[in-house]
Amino acid sequence: PVERLPEIQEARLRLPVLAEEQIIMEAVKDHECVVLCGETGSGKTTQVPQFLYEAGFASSGGIIGVTEPRRVAAISMSHRVATEMNLSSGVVSYQIRYEGNVTENTKIKVMTDGVLLKEIQRDFLLQKYSVIIIDEAHERSVYTDILIGLLSRIVPLRNKKGLPMKLIIMSATLRVEDFTENKRLFSSPPPVIKVEARQFAVTVHFNKRTPMDDYTGETFRKICKIHRMLPPGGILVFLTGQAEVHSVCRRLRKAFPYKPNREHTDMMETEEDLKKSKRAKKKNVSLPRINLDNYSALPVDEGDEDRQAGIDEDDGEGSDLELELGDHPDTDHEEKADPSIPLYVLPLYSLLAPEQQAKVFRPPPAGSRLCVVATNVAETSLTIPGIKYVVDCGRVKKRFYDRVTGVSSFKVTWISQASANQRAGRAGRTEPGHCYRLYSSAVFGDFSLFSEAEITRRPVEDLVLQMKDLNIEKVVNFPFPTPPSSEALIAAEELLISLGALEKPARHGRLSEMEKARLSCPISPLGRAMAAFPVAPRYAKMLALGRQQGCMQYIITIVSAMTVREIFEDYDRPAGSEEENVKMSGKKARSVQMRRLWAGQGASLLLGDLMVLLGAVGACEFAGLTPQFCEENGLRFKAMLEIRRLRGQLTNAVNAVCADADVYVDNKMAPPTEAQVLCLRQIVLAGLGDHIARRVQAEELLDPKWRNAYKTPLLDDPVFIHPSSALHKTLPEFVVYQEIMETTKMYMRGVCAVQDD
Ligand code: ADP
Ligand code: MG
């Protein structure tokens, strides 16, 4: 029996999903699969696992599995469910890519969808689980889609074998036809249960005009007006990325200072703010904003909205918009700090540390108004209590891939109408609310109705390899809720063949039309080994080759660093004051100097940016991986911690795949020898072989735009080595690169020389 605290029980009873407990549990009893739709905040995520627990789904040895597309949600939901049930984290646990607190006694396990996919590789029947809940299915994340496809087969198989299992798909929107009306997925449509949320009316206010550039300025001004003029109630703000969130937080804290004690604000910002307020008259000065960190390192993962992509907000002043909250346009608020009406400002985004994230759930200090400035994470996965006003910039930051060339770029685009309505809905959880849309109703009318499923928007080689490893040879026949394009499937199959992960078809050369149509090359033994590594196929190939000349620990380190994003601190952010600018440029100079040092000398220079990564991790671990070392040397502490975890995980994976590999994580790793550097370059080339670029020869220089440019097989346009790259001055004839990111130009990132000049 579950013994809940009285106040918890009382709060639960107010959740709409509780009224449906019986209906839900009866549907689960009668069907293999049930779809549950209910507004965000209706209690699906926190309550349904408890219903199942109380109905005995964890009492005969089975585990209740819950998947979330985001790490933030997996962690916070497991904590919340444990608290509500009065159970320890050893019983209600979580597992994300690198960490978790699962024990032998775990009964409810909340994990990211990628974690469950890996578990299916180990045990196709998922025998540990008595029920799987796929949460946030409306987000249509790639892994969620794949899991639903797989589970549509696994659940009937389990039931046929007399090992009953249930599947519950939960969605915050009613748009579930891709699951329910897809005959390949479920031959008889699963029942859909709708939870009627107690949603209060939300009045939507459109802007008369739509700011195209300075929407963060507009956001800031709108928040100021709400705070000054409207009755109490929390404000939730939607912006597109971490940099914007911080910039608006900083401006708000300056305008409405609130500092009872330091615990409530982020230390660094508090100090910055104190200095800044001394020279409050100074106008903002921006530094040029081009930086290697403006690209991402991670090929495919969640949390893209947090990555900087050279599309940082314009902090400029001045907009002649008509504001709806009465009075005339006014851009001067931030100059006059007004401590009489404190605003309790909190940022919220995926990369934020969990302790910081947890603050949004606590009531704001007495007498202050809560203002959460968030990225898309607050749209559906987290419900913040007490929100009465929503400010929606109408945009989201997304990563776009070119289907043919694989070139990726981050773009801020308009959201869908469905997203806009989700965002507005956040204002009506506890009482009637207001949503301020910083765009006109005409612009809203042009939004697409729904966002596209992620699987149709990105390369799929990692998924194809994982499916082949599950012996799904004909990937085209897989019951995708929405299938990826056939070009994407063909590109994936071809890449995997070229990496040796799939058996080559009998003929040589590119795939014939017929072979393309079948896409049925079986996995090779090398492919099996690669599939065991939790990284994208190109990196898995490098790990599979890493045993030569004692290179394994280096290659593990390089791969770990390449797949963790933003390892270098970004000093190109616009700073507030001149003083700050000076401090930032000092830090930047130090960071440039350190990168040069890590790039090494002689032979190792040719390993280029990858040597910088190796050197940085080596130096940081040698120094004991302290926040201080990272701060002093321009490294992001959180990224370095993630690299450490990933090194551990990859080291275990390598030892598991290859019993005599005998590799361990060495914190006093010596730099690679000259012979090893050569070997590392060969290994990197084997993984990134299709990412080769050749320097444009002098005689081919028809056009000045080709100066210092490189040519790649697939692109007509020139690509470049970024000024912050270790090989920017060397300009080797042939290079391989980790990826191409388009910002002001097409820049290669993670560059390594192929041939000695
Ligand atoms: P849904 O999954 O339907 O969106 P949830 O189960 O996530 O709904 O949330 C139900 C309620 O629980 C919400 O009102 C939310 O504010 C509250 N809640 C969720 N997590 C926490 C937490 N960590 N602390 C306090 N309240 C929380
Ligand atoms: Mg939820």
PDB file of N, CA, C and O in Angstrom, residues 76-102:
ATOM      1  N   SER A  76      13.240  14.842 -13.224  1.00  0.00           N
ATOM      2  CA  SER A  76      12.324  15.539 -12.321  1.00  0.00           C
ATOM      3  C   SER A  76      11.078  14.703 -12.052  1.00  0.00           C
ATOM      4  O   SER A  76      10.553  14.715 -10.953  1.00  0.00           O
ATOM      5  N   MET A  77      10.630  13.946 -13.062  1.00  0.00           N
ATOM      6  CA  MET A  77       9.437  13.125 -12.829  1.00  0.00           C
ATOM      7  C   MET A  77       9.722  11.967 -11.873  1.00  0.00           C
ATOM      8  O   MET A  77       8.875  11.612 -11.058  1.00  0.00           O
ATOM      9  N   SER A  78      10.902  11.375 -11.957  1.00  0.00           N
ATOM     10  CA  SER A  78      11.165  10.274 -11.025  1.00  0.00           C
ATOM     11  C   SER A  78      11.213  10.803  -9.588  1.00  0.00           C
ATOM     12  O   SER A  78      10.682  10.192  -8.670  1.00  0.00           O
ATOM     13  N   HIS A  79      11.814  11.978  -9.411  1.00  0.00           N
ATOM     14  CA  HIS A  79      11.840  12.565  -8.066  1.00  0.00           C
ATOM     15  C   HIS A  79      10.425  12.849  -7.569  1.00  0.00           C
ATOM     16  O   HIS A  79      10.082  12.569  -6.430  1.00  0.00           O
ATOM     17  N   ARG A  80       9.633  13.430  -8.471  1.00  0.00           N
ATOM     18  CA  ARG A  80       8.291  13.817  -8.062  1.00  0.00           C
ATOM     19  C   ARG A  80       7.447  12.595  -7.686  1.00  0.00           C
ATOM     20  O   ARG A  80       6.764  12.589  -6.669  1.00  0.00           O
ATOM     21  N   VAL A  81       7.502  11.551  -8.503  1.00  0.00           N
ATOM     22  CA  VAL A  81       6.703  10.360  -8.221  1.00  0.00           C
ATOM     23  C   VAL A  81       7.170   9.716  -6.912  1.00  0.00           C
ATOM     24  O   VAL A  81       6.363   9.300  -6.081  1.00  0.00           O
ATOM     25  N   ALA A  82       8.479   9.682  -6.704  1.00  0.00           N
ATOM     26  CA  ALA A  82       8.999   9.116  -5.453  1.00  0.00           C
ATOM     27  C   ALA A  82       8.465   9.905  -4.262  1.00  0.00           C
ATOM     28  O   ALA A  82       7.991   9.326  -3.280  1.00  0.00           O
ATOM     29  N   THR A  83       8.527  11.228  -4.360  1.00  0.00           N
ATOM     30  CA  THR A  83       8.031  12.060  -3.260  1.00  0.00           C
ATOM     31  C   THR A  83       6.545  11.807  -3.018  1.00  0.00           C
ATOM     32  O   THR A  83       6.122  11.611  -1.884  1.00  0.00           O
ATOM     33  N   GLU A  84       5.768  11.814  -4.100  1.00  0.00           N
ATOM     34  CA  GLU A  84       4.324  11.643  -3.913  1.00  0.00           C
ATOM     35  C   GLU A  84       4.003  10.294  -3.273  1.00  0.00           C
ATOM     36  O   GLU A  84       3.082  10.176  -2.486  1.00  0.00           O
ATOM     37  N   MET A  85       4.775   9.267  -3.645  1.00  0.00           N
ATOM     38  CA  MET A  85       4.459   7.932  -3.151  1.00  0.00           C
ATOM     39  C   MET A  85       5.146   7.628  -1.839  1.00  0.00           C
ATOM     40  O   MET A  85       4.976   6.545  -1.288  1.00  0.00           O
ATOM     41  N   ASN A  86       5.964   8.574  -1.379  1.00  0.00           N
ATOM     42  CA  ASN A  86       6.692   8.340  -0.157  1.00  0.00           C
ATOM     43  C   ASN A  86       7.644   7.141  -0.282  1.00  0.00           C
ATOM     44  O   ASN A  86       7.806   6.362   0.649  1.00  0.00           O
ATOM     45  N   LEU A  87       8.222   6.980  -1.433  1.00  0.00           N
ATOM     46  CA  LEU A  87       9.145   5.868  -1.663  1.00  0.00           C
ATOM     47  C   LEU A  87      10.526   6.439  -1.963  1.00  0.00           C
ATOM     48  O   LEU A  87      10.673   7.594  -2.351  1.00  0.00           O
ATOM     49  N   SER A  88      11.546   5.611  -1.792  1.00  0.00           N
ATOM     50  CA  SER A  88      12.905   6.115  -1.987  1.00  0.00           C
ATOM     51  C   SER A  88      13.263   6.098  -3.471  1.00  0.00           C
ATOM     52  O   SER A  88      12.591   5.469  -4.287  1.00  0.00           O
ATOM     53  N   SER A  89      14.370   6.776  -3.798  1.00  0.00           N
ATOM     54  CA  SER A  89      14.812   6.811  -5.186  1.00  0.00           C
ATOM     55  C   SER A  89      15.376   5.449  -5.610  1.00  0.00           C
ATOM     56  O   SER A  89      15.646   5.229  -6.780  1.00  0.00           O
ATOM     57  N   GLY A  90      15.541   4.559  -4.631  1.00  0.00           N
ATOM     58  CA  GLY A  90      15.934   3.198  -4.992  1.00  0.00           C
ATOM     59  C   GLY A  90      14.749   2.395  -5.528  1.00  0.00           C
ATOM     60  O   GLY A  90      14.925   1.324  -6.104  1.00  0.00           O
ATOM     61  N   VAL A  91      13.546   2.883  -5.314  1.00  0.00           N
ATOM     62  CA  VAL A  91      12.343   2.189  -5.770  1.00  0.00           C
ATOM     63  C   VAL A  91      11.730   2.905  -6.977  1.00  0.00           C
ATOM     64  O   VAL A  91      11.329   2.285  -7.953  1.00  0.00           O
ATOM     65  N   VAL A  92      11.688   4.232  -6.894  1.00  0.00           N
ATOM     66  CA  VAL A  92      11.254   5.015  -8.055  1.00  0.00           C
ATOM     67  C   VAL A  92      12.509   5.703  -8.571  1.00  0.00           C
ATOM     68  O   VAL A  92      13.008   6.639  -7.965  1.00  0.00           O
ATOM     69  N   SER A  93      13.050   5.201  -9.674  1.00  0.00           N
ATOM     70  CA  SER A  93      14.392   5.601 -10.065  1.00  0.00           C
ATOM     71  C   SER A  93      14.384   6.158 -11.480  1.00  0.00           C
ATOM     72  O   SER A  93      13.389   6.077 -12.185  1.00  0.00           O
ATOM     73  N   TYR A  94      15.540   6.705 -11.875  1.00  0.00           N
ATOM     74  CA  TYR A  94      15.628   7.185 -13.246  1.00  0.00           C
ATOM     75  C   TYR A  94      16.915   6.696 -13.899  1.00  0.00           C
ATOM     76  O   TYR A  94      17.876   6.296 -13.215  1.00  0.00           O
ATOM     77  N   GLN A  95      16.952   6.687 -15.195  1.00  0.00           N
ATOM     78  CA  GLN A  95      18.164   6.346 -15.937  1.00  0.00           C
ATOM     79  C   GLN A  95      18.224   7.233 -17.171  1.00  0.00           C
ATOM     80  O   GLN A  95      17.292   7.242 -17.982  1.00  0.00           O
ATOM     81  N   ILE A  96      19.277   8.024 -17.284  1.00  0.00           N
ATOM     82  CA  ILE A  96      19.481   8.774 -18.525  1.00  0.00           C
ATOM     83  C   ILE A  96      20.805   8.313 -19.106  1.00  0.00           C
ATOM     84  O   ILE A  96      21.436   7.407 -18.571  1.00  0.00           O
ATOM     85  N   ARG A  97      21.259   8.925 -20.169  1.00  0.00           N
ATOM     86  CA  ARG A  97      22.405   8.369 -20.878  1.00  0.00           C
ATOM     87  C   ARG A  97      23.585   8.021 -19.975  1.00  0.00           C
ATOM     88  O   ARG A  97      24.150   6.965 -20.066  1.00  0.00           O
ATOM     89  N   TYR A  98      23.956   8.941 -19.105  1.00  0.00           N
ATOM     90  CA  TYR A  98      25.160   8.684 -18.324  1.00  0.00           C
ATOM     91  C   TYR A  98      24.910   8.343 -16.882  1.00  0.00           C
ATOM     92  O   TYR A  98      25.829   8.009 -16.164  1.00  0.00           O
ATOM     93  N   GLU A  99      23.739   8.549 -16.408  1.00  0.00           N
ATOM     94  CA  GLU A  99      23.603   8.391 -14.973  1.00  0.00           C
ATOM     95  C   GLU A  99      22.205   7.932 -14.612  1.00  0.00           C
ATOM     96  O   GLU A  99      21.273   8.018 -15.411  1.00  0.00           O
ATOM     97  N   GLY A 100      22.131   7.425 -13.377  1.00  0.00           N
ATOM     98  CA  GLY A 100      20.838   6.974 -12.914  1.00  0.00           C
ATOM     99  C   GLY A 100      20.968   6.482 -11.499  1.00  0.00           C
ATOM    100  O   GLY A 100      22.066   6.432 -10.936  1.00  0.00           O
ATOM    101  N   ASN A 101      19.830   6.157 -10.885  1.00  0.00           N
ATOM    102  CA  ASN A 101      19.882   5.645  -9.519  1.00  0.00           C
ATOM    103  C   ASN A 101      19.049   4.364  -9.407  1.00  0.00           C
ATOM    104  O   ASN A 101      18.446   4.100  -8.392  1.00  0.00           O
ATOM    105  N   VAL A 102      19.042   3.589 -10.495  1.00  0.00           N
ATOM    106  CA  VAL A 102      18.290   2.341 -10.510  1.00  0.00           C
ATOM    107  C   VAL A 102      18.961   1.326  -9.584  1.00  0.00           C
ATOM    108  O   VAL A 102      20.188   1.250  -9.528  1.00  0.00           O
TER     109      VAL A 102
END
